[in-house]
Short mmCIF file of C-alpha atoms and ligand atoms in Angstrom, two decimals:
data_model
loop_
_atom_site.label_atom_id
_atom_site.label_comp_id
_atom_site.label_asym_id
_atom_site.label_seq_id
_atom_site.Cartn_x
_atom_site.Cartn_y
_atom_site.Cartn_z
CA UNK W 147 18.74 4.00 42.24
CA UNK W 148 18.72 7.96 41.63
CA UNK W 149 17.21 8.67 38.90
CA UNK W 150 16.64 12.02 36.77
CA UNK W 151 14.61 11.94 33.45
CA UNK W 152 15.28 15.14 31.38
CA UNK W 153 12.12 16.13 28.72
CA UNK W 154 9.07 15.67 30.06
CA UNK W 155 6.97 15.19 27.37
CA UNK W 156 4.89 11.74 25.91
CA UNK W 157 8.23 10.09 26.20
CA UNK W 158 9.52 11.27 29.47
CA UNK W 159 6.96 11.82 31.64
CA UNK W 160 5.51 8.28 30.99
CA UNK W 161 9.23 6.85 31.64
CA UNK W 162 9.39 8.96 34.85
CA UNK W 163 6.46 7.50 36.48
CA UNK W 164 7.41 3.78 34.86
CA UNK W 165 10.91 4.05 36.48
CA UNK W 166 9.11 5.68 40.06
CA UNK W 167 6.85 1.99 40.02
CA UNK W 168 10.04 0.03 39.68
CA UNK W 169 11.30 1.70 43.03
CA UNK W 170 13.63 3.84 42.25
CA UNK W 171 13.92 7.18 43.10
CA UNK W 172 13.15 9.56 40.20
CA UNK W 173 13.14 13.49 39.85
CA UNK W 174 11.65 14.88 36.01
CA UNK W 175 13.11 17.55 34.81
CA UNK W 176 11.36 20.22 32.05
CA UNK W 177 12.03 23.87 30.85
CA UNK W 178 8.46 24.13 30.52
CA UNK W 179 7.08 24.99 33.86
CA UNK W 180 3.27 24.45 32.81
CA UNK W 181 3.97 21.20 31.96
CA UNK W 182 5.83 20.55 35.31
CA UNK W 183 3.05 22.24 37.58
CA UNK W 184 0.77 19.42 35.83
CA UNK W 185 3.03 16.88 36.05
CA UNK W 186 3.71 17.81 39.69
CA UNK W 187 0.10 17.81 40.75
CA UNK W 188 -0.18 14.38 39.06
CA UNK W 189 -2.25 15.71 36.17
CA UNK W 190 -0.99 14.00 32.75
CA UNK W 191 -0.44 16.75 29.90
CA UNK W 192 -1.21 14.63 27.52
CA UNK W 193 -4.13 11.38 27.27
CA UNK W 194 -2.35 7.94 27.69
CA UNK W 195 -4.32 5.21 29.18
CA UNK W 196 -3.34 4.29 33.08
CA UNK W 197 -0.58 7.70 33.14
CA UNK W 198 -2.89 9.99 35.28
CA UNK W 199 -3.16 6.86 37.62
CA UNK W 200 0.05 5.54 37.67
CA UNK W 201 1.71 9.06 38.46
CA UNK W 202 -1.04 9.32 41.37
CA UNK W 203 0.35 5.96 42.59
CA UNK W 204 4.15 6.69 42.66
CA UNK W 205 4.05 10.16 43.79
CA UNK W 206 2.26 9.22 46.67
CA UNK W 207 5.27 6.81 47.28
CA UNK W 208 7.39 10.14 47.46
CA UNK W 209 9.88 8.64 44.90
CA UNK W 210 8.62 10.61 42.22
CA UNK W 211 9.39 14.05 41.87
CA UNK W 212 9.73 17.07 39.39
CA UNK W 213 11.83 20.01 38.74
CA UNK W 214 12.13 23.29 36.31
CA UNK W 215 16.42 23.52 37.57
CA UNK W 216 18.68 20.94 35.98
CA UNK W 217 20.20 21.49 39.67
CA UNK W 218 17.69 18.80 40.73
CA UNK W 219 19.95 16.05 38.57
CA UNK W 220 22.76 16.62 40.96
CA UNK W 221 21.96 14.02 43.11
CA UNK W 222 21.14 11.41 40.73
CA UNK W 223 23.37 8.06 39.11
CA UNK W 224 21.47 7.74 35.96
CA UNK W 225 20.09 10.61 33.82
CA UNK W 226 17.86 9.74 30.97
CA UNK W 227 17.75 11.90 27.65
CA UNK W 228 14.01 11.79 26.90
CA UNK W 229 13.82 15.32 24.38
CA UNK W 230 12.17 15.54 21.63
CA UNK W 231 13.65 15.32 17.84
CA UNK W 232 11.42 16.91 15.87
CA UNK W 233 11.55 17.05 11.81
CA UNK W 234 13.56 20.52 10.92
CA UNK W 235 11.41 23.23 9.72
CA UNK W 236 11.06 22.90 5.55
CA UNK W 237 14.06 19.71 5.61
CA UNK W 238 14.22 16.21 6.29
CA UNK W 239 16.58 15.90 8.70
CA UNK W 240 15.98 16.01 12.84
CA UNK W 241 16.08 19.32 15.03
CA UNK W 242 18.90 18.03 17.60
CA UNK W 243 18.67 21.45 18.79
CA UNK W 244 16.68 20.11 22.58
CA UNK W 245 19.42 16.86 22.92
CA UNK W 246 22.26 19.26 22.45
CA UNK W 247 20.57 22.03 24.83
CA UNK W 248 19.50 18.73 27.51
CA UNK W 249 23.47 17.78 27.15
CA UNK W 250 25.14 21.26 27.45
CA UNK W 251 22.96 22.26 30.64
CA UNK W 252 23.47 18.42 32.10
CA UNK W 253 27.13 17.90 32.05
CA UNK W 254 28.03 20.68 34.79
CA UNK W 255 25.78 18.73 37.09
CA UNK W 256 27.72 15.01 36.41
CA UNK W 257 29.74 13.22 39.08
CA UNK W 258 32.38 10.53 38.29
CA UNK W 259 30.72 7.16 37.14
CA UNK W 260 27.29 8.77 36.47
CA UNK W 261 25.26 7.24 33.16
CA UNK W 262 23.47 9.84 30.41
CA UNK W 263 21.36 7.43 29.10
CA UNK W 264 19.87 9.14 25.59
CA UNK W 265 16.43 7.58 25.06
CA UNK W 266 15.53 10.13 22.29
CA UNK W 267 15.57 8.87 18.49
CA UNK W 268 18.59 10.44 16.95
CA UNK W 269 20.42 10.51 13.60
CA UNK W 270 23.26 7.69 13.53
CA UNK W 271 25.90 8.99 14.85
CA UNK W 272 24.59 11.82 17.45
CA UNK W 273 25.89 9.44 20.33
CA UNK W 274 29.70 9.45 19.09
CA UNK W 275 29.42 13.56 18.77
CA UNK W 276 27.81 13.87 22.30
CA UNK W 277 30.32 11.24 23.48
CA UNK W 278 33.26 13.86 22.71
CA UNK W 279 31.17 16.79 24.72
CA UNK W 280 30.97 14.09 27.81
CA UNK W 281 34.50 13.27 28.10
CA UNK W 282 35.17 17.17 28.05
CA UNK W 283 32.94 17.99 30.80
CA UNK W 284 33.28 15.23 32.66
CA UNK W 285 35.60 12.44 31.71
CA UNK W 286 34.74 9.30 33.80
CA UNK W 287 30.44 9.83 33.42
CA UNK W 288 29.38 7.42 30.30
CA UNK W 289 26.80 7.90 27.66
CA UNK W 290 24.73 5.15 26.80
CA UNK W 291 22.14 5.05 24.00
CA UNK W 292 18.61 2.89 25.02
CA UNK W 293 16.36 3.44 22.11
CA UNK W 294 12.61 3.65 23.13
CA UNK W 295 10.07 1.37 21.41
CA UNK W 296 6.79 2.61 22.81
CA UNK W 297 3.27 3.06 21.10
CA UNK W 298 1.14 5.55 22.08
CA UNK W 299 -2.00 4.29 23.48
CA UNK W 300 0.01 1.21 25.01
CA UNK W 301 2.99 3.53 26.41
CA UNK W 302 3.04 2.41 30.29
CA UNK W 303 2.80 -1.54 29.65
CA UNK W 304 5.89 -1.20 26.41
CA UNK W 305 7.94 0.61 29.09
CA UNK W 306 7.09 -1.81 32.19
CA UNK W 307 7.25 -4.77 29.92
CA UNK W 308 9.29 -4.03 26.83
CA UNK W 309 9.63 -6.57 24.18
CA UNK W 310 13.72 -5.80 24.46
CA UNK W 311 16.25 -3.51 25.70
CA UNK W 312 18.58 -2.20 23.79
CA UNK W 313 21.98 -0.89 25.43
CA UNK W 314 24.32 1.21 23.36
CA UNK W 315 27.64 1.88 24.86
CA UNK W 316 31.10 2.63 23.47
CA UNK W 317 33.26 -0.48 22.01
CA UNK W 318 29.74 -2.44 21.80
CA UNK W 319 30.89 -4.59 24.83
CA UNK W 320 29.51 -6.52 27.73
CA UNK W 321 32.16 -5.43 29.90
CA UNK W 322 31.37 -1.58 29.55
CA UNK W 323 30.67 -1.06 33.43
CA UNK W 324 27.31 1.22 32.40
CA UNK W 325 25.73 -2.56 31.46
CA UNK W 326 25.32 -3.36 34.67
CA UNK W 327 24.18 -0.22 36.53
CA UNK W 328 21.44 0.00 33.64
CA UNK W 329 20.20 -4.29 34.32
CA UNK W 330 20.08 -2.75 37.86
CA UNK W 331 17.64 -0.10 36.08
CA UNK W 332 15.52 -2.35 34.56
CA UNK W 333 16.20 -5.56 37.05
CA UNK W 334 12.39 -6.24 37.52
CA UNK W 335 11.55 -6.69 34.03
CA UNK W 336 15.03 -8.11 33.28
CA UNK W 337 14.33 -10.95 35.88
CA UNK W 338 10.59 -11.67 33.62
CA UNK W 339 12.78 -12.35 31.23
CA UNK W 340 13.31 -9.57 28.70
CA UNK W 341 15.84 -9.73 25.82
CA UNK W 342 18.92 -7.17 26.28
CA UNK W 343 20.97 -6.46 23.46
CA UNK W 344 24.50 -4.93 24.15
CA UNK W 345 25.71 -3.12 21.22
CA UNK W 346 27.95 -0.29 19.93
CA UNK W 347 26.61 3.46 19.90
CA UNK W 348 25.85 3.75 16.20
CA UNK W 349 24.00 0.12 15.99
CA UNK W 350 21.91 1.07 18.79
CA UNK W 351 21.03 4.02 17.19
CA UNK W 352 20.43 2.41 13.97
CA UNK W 353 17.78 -0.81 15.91
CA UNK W 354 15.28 2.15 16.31
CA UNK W 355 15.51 4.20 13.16
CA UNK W 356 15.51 0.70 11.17
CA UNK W 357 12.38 -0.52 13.22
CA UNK W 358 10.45 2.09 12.63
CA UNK W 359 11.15 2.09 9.08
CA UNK W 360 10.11 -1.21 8.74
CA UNK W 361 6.92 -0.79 10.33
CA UNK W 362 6.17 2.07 7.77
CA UNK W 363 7.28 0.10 5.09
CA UNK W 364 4.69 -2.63 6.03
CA UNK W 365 1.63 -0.46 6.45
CA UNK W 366 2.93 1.07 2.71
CA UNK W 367 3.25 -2.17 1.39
CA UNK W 368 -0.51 -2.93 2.28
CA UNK W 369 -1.52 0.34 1.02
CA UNK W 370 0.16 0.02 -2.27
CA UNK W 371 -1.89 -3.69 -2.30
CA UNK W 372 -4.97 -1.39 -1.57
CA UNK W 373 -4.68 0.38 -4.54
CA UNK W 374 -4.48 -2.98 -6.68
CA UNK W 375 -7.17 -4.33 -4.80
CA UNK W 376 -9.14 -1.59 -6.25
CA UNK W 377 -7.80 -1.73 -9.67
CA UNK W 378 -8.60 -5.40 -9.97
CA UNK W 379 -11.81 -5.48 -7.64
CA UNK W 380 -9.86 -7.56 -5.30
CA UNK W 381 -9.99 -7.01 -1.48
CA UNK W 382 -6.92 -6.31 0.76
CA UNK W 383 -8.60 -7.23 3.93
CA UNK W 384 -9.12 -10.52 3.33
CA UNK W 385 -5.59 -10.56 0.92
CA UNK W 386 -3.74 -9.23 4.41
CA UNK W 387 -5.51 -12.32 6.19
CA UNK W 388 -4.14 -14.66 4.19
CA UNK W 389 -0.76 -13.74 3.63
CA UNK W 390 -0.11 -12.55 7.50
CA UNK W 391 -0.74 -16.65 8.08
CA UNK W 392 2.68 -17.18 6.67
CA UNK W 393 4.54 -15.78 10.56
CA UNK W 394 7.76 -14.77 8.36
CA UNK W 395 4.84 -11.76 7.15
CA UNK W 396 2.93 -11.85 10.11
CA UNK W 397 -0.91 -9.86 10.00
CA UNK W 398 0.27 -6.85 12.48
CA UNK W 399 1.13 -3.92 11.09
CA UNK W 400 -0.91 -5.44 8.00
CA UNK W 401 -3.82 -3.00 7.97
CA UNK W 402 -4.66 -1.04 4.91
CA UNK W 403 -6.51 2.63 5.30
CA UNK W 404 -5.91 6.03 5.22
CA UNK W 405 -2.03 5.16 6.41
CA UNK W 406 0.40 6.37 9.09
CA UNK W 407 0.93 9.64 10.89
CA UNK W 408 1.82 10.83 14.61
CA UNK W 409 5.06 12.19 16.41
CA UNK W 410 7.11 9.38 14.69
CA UNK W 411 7.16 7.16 11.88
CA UNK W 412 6.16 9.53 9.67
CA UNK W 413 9.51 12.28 10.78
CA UNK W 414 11.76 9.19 11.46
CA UNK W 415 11.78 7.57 8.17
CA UNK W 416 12.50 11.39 6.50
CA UNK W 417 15.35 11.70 9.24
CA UNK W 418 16.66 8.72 7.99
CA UNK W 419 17.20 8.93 4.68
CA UNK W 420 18.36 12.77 5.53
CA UNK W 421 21.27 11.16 7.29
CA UNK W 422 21.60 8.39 4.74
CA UNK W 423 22.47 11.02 2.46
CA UNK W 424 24.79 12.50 4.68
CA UNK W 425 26.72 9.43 4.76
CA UNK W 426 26.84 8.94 1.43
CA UNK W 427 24.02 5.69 2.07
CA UNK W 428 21.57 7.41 0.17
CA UNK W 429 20.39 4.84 -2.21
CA UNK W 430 20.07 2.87 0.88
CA UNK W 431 17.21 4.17 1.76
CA UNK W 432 15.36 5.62 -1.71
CA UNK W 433 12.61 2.77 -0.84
CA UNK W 434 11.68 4.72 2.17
CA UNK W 435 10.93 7.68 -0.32
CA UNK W 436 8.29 5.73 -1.63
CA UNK W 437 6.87 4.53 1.36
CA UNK W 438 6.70 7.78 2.30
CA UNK W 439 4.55 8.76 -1.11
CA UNK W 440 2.18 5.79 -1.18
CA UNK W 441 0.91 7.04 2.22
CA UNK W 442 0.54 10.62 1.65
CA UNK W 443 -1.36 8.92 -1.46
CA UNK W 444 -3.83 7.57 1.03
CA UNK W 445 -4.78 11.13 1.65
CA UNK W 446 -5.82 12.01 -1.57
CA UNK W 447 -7.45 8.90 -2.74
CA UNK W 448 -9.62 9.12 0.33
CA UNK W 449 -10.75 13.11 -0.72
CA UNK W 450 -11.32 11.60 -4.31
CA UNK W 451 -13.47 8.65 -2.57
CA UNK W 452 -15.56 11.61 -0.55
CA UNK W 453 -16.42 13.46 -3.49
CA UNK W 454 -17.56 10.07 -5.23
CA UNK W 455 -19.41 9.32 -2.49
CA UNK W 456 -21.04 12.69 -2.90
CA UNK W 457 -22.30 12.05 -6.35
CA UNK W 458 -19.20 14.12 -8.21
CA UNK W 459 -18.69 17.35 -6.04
CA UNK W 460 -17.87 18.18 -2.33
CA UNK W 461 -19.27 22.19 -2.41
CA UNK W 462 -21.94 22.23 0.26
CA UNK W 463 -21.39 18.50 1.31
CA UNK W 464 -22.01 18.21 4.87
CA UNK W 465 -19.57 15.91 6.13
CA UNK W 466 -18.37 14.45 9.25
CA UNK W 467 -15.41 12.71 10.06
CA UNK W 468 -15.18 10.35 12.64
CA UNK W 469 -11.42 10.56 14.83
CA UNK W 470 -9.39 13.30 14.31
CA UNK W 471 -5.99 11.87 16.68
CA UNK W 472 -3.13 9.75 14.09
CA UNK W 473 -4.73 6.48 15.72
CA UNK W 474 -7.20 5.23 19.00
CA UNK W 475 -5.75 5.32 22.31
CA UNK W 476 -4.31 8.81 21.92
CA UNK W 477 -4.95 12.65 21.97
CA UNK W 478 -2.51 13.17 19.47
CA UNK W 479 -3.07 14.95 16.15
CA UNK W 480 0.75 15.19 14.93
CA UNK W 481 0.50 14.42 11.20
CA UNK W 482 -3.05 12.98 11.85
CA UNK W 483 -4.38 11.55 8.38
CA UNK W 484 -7.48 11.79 9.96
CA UNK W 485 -7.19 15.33 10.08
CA UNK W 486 -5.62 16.13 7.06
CA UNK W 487 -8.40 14.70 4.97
CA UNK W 488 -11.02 16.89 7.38
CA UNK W 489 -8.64 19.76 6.11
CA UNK W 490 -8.72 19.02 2.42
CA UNK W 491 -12.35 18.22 2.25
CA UNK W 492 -13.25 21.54 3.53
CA UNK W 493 -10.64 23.38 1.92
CA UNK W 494 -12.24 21.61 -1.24
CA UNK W 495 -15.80 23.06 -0.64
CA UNK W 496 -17.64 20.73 2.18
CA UNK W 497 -18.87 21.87 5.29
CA UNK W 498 -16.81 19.81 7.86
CA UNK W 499 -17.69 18.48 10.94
CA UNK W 500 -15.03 16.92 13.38
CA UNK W 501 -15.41 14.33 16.43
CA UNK W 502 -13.09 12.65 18.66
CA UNK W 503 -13.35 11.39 22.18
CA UNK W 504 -10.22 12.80 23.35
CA UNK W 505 -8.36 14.88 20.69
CA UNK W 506 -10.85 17.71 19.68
CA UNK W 507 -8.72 20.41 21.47
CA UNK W 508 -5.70 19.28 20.36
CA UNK W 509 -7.34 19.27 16.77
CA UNK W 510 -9.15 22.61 17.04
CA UNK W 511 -5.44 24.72 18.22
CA UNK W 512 -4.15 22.95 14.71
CA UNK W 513 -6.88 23.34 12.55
CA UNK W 514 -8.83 26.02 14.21
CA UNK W 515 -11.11 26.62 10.67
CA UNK W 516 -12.53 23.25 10.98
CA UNK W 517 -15.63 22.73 12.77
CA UNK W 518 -15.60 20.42 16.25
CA UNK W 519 -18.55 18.96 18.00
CA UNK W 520 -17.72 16.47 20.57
CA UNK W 521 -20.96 14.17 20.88
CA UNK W 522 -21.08 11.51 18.28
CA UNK W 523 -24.72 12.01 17.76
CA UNK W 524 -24.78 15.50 17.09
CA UNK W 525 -21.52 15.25 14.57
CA UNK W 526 -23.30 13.11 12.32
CA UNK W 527 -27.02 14.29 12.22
CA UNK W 528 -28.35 15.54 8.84
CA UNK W 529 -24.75 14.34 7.39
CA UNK W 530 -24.15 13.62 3.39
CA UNK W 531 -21.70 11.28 4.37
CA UNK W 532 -20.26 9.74 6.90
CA UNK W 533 -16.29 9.34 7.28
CA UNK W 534 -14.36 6.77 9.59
CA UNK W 535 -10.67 8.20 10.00
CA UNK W 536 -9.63 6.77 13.14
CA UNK W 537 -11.07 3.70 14.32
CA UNK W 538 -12.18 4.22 18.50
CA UNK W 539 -14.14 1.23 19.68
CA UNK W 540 -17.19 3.48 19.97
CA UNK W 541 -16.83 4.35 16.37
CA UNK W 542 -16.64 0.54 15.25
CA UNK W 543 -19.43 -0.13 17.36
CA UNK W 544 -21.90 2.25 16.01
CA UNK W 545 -25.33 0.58 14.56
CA UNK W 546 -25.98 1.28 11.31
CA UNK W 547 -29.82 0.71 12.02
CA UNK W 548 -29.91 3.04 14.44
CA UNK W 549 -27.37 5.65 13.03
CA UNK W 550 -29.43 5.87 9.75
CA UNK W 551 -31.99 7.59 11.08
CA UNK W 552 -29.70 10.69 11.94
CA UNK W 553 -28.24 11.14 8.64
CA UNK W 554 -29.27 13.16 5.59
CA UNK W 555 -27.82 10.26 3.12
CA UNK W 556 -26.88 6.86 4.17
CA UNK W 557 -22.95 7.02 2.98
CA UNK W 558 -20.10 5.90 4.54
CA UNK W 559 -16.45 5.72 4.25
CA UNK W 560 -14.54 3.25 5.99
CA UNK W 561 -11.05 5.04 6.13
CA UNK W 562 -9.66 1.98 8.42
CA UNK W 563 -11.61 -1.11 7.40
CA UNK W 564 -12.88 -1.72 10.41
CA UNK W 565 -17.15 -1.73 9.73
CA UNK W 566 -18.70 -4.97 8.88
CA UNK W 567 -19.63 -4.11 4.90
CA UNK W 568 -22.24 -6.22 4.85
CA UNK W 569 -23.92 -5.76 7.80
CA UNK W 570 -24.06 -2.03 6.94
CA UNK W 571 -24.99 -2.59 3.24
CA UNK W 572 -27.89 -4.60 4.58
CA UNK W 573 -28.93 -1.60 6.76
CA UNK W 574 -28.90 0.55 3.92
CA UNK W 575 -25.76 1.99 3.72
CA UNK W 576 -23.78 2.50 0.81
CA UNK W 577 -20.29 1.50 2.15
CA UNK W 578 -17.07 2.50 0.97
CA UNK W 579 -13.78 0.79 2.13
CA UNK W 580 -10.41 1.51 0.92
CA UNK W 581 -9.29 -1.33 -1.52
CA UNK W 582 -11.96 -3.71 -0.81
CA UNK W 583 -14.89 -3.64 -3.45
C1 LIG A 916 5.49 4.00 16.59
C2 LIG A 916 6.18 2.65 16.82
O1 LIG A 916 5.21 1.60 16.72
C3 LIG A 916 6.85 2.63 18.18
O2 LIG A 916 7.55 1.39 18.37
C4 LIG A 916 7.83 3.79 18.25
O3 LIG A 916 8.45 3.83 19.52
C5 LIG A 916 7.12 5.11 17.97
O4 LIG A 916 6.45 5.05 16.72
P1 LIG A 916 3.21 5.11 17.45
O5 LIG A 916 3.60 6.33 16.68
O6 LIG A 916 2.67 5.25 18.84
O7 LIG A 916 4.47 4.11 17.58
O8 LIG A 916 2.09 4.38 16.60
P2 LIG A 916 1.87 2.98 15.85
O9 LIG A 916 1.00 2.11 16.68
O10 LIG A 916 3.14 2.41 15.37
O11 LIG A 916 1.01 3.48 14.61
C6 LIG A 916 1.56 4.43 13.69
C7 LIG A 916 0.57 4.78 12.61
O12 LIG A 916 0.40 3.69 11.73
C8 LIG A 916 -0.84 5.16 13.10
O13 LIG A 916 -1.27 6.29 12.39
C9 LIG A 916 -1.67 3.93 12.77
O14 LIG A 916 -3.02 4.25 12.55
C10 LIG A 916 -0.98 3.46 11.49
N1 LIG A 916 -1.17 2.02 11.21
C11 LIG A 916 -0.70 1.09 12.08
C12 LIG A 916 -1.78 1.61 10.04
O15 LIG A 916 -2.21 2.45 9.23
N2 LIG A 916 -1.91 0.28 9.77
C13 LIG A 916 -1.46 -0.68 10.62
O16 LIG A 916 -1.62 -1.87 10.31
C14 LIG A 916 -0.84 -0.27 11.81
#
């Protein structure tokens, strides 16, 4: 199959190369021709475990190509939507502004019976509106909508071996003749066995806008017991254990700590209840409002924690913070809460020092004030205290005996419940985990 994948960014380029090691033939296309140069010498733009050597493998197959000119989708069957939706500057809702430009500069380049595949997460609804600019352009092409369910960190394996496909398509049936050319897509992993759902175009678009909500709702709902927990000097790690027994609650997604962030549940669940509102659903979704609070509560209670820690005041604190990207696996610092507390703390009077193993530069073009050392033994020596934020194996690996030494005051702050509290009590630590006593 000929395949083009428009937006080459975390989404795209990963699908690119993922559809490339399935055989097909596969062009990836991108306005931004840095990005593309990269991409085109097999560099990844971004850190994502196994990209850089996956995109290695299947260009040197020749079935993996990439392109600046939307020209370059002429030849191709099936064109996948992969553009960013970012939250609207000062609103809720999402910028459509890079799926409309992807559509408008697509369509002149569709043949009879071609497939625009929209991968993106979109407001309900964007599929029917884009729908009525396809059958302008080009009558017999069909859009289909094939929500993504990736995780950073994990992104190659969730698009080689998805838990389920999704297919979207207009009248929500079977028949629609864009279900088969897209189970010819995806026939290797179809043939493992993976679930595919055929739907209408607003359900479709709903499965990923109502996943990701319910993942955020989860992590909130272990946060708010956090907070409890520390009311009632109860702890949520072991209160997550035993309720995530029961499988109807399940222990994923079940970890308390400093909350969510990254490139999408955080803008998703806003987009949603935007669009709720627009439909007049708007009580729907008022829950998601206070999911949405109880994590950026995280924020603050961990600040408050740091100046505790510091014996009642952060001015002059040296402090370093351990992770700086949303969460491990990943160079990303989009909504980090890792990085927002580094922010706050120094805004608030300590002297801050920042590392990560992979997302210091990222951090240091967003918060260039902050300061960024990228050994793990330099960050921490003559520290006041000592805070966790994202949890990297190296960081919940560290030995306390050893790590002691370094520091100016044996503190830490556990921001992801991840350190053994007794083990580093016993070393000398004082230990601080969020809602565990
Ligand atoms: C998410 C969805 O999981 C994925 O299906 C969708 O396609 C895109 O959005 P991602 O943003 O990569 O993926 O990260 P995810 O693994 O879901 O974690 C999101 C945030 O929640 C991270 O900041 C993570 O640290 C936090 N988290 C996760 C918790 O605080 N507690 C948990 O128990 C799990």
């Amino acid at each position: 199959m000929r395949i083009s994948v428009i937006g080459c960014g975390y989404l795209g380029a990963v699908h690119a190369a993922c559809m490339a090691k399935l055989g097909h033939e596969v062009v990836g296309i991108d306005v931004d021709k840095d990005k593309i140069s990269e991409l085109s010498s097999a560099r990844a733009p971004f850190f994502e475990p196994g990209l850089e050597e996956l995109l290695k493998e299947v260009q040197e197959t020749g079935r993996l190509t990439f392109a600046t000119d939307m020209a370059a989708a002429t030849r191709s069957t099936v064109h996948f939507v992969c553009v960013g939706t970012p939250q609207k500057k000062g609103e809720n809702g999402a910028d459509l502004s890079f799926v409309d430009a992807a559509i408008a500069s697509l369509v002149p380049h569709l043949a009879p019976g071609d497939l625009v595949v929209g991968k993106s997460t979109v407001p309900v609804g964007t599929a029917s509106r884009l729908s009525e600019v396809l059958a302008e352009a080009q009558p017999e092409a069909h859009l289909v909508w094939n929500p993504e369910f990736l995780r950073e960190g994990h992104a190659v394996s969730d698009t080689l071996n998805p838990d389920r496909f999704v297919y979207g398509v207009a009248g929500g049936s079977e028949d629609h003749p864009a279900v088969a050319i897209l189970d010819d897509v995806y026939g290797t992993p179809l043939s493992s066995g993976t679930p595919r759902l055929v739907m209408d175009h607003p359900t479709a678009e709903l499965v990923k806008t109502a996943a990701n909500s319910f993942l955020a709702t989860k992590i909130s709902f272990i946060n708010a017991m956090a907070e409890l927990c520390e009311a009632a000097g109860a702890d949520v790690t072991r209160l997550a254990d035993a309720i995530g027994i029961d499988d109807r609650i399940g222990r994923k997604f079940l970890n308390a700590g400093i909350g969510f962030g990254g490139g999408c549940l955080p803008k998703d669940i806003r987009a949603f209840m935007a669009r709720a509102g627009e439909l007049g659903a708007d009580q729907a979704l008022t829950f998601l409002r206070e999911v949405d609070a109880i994590n950026m509560r995280r924020r603050t209670r961990v600040v408050e924690l740091a100046r505790e820690l510091c014996q009642g005041s952060l001015l002059g604190k040296r402090i370093s913070v351990l992770g700086a990207a949303f969460k491990p696996a990943s160079d990303d610092v989009r909504d980090s809460p890792a990085l927002s507390i580094a922010a706050q703390l120094q805004l608030q009077g300590a002297v801050v020092t920042v590392t990560d193993p992979k997302a210091l530069s990222n951090a240091a073009k967003r918060f260039p004030e902050l300061h960024y050392e990228s050994e793990t033994s330099k960050a921490v020596a003559k520290a006041d205290a000592l805070l966790l934020l994202t949890e990297w194996d190296e960081y919940r690996s560290l030995d306390p005996y050893e790590l002691i030494t370094s520091v100016s005051a044996p503190r830490i702050l556990d921001g992801r419940n991840v350190l053994d509290a007794a083990k580093w009590r016993a070393a000398g630590w004082q230990y601080r985990g969020l809602g565990r006593p």
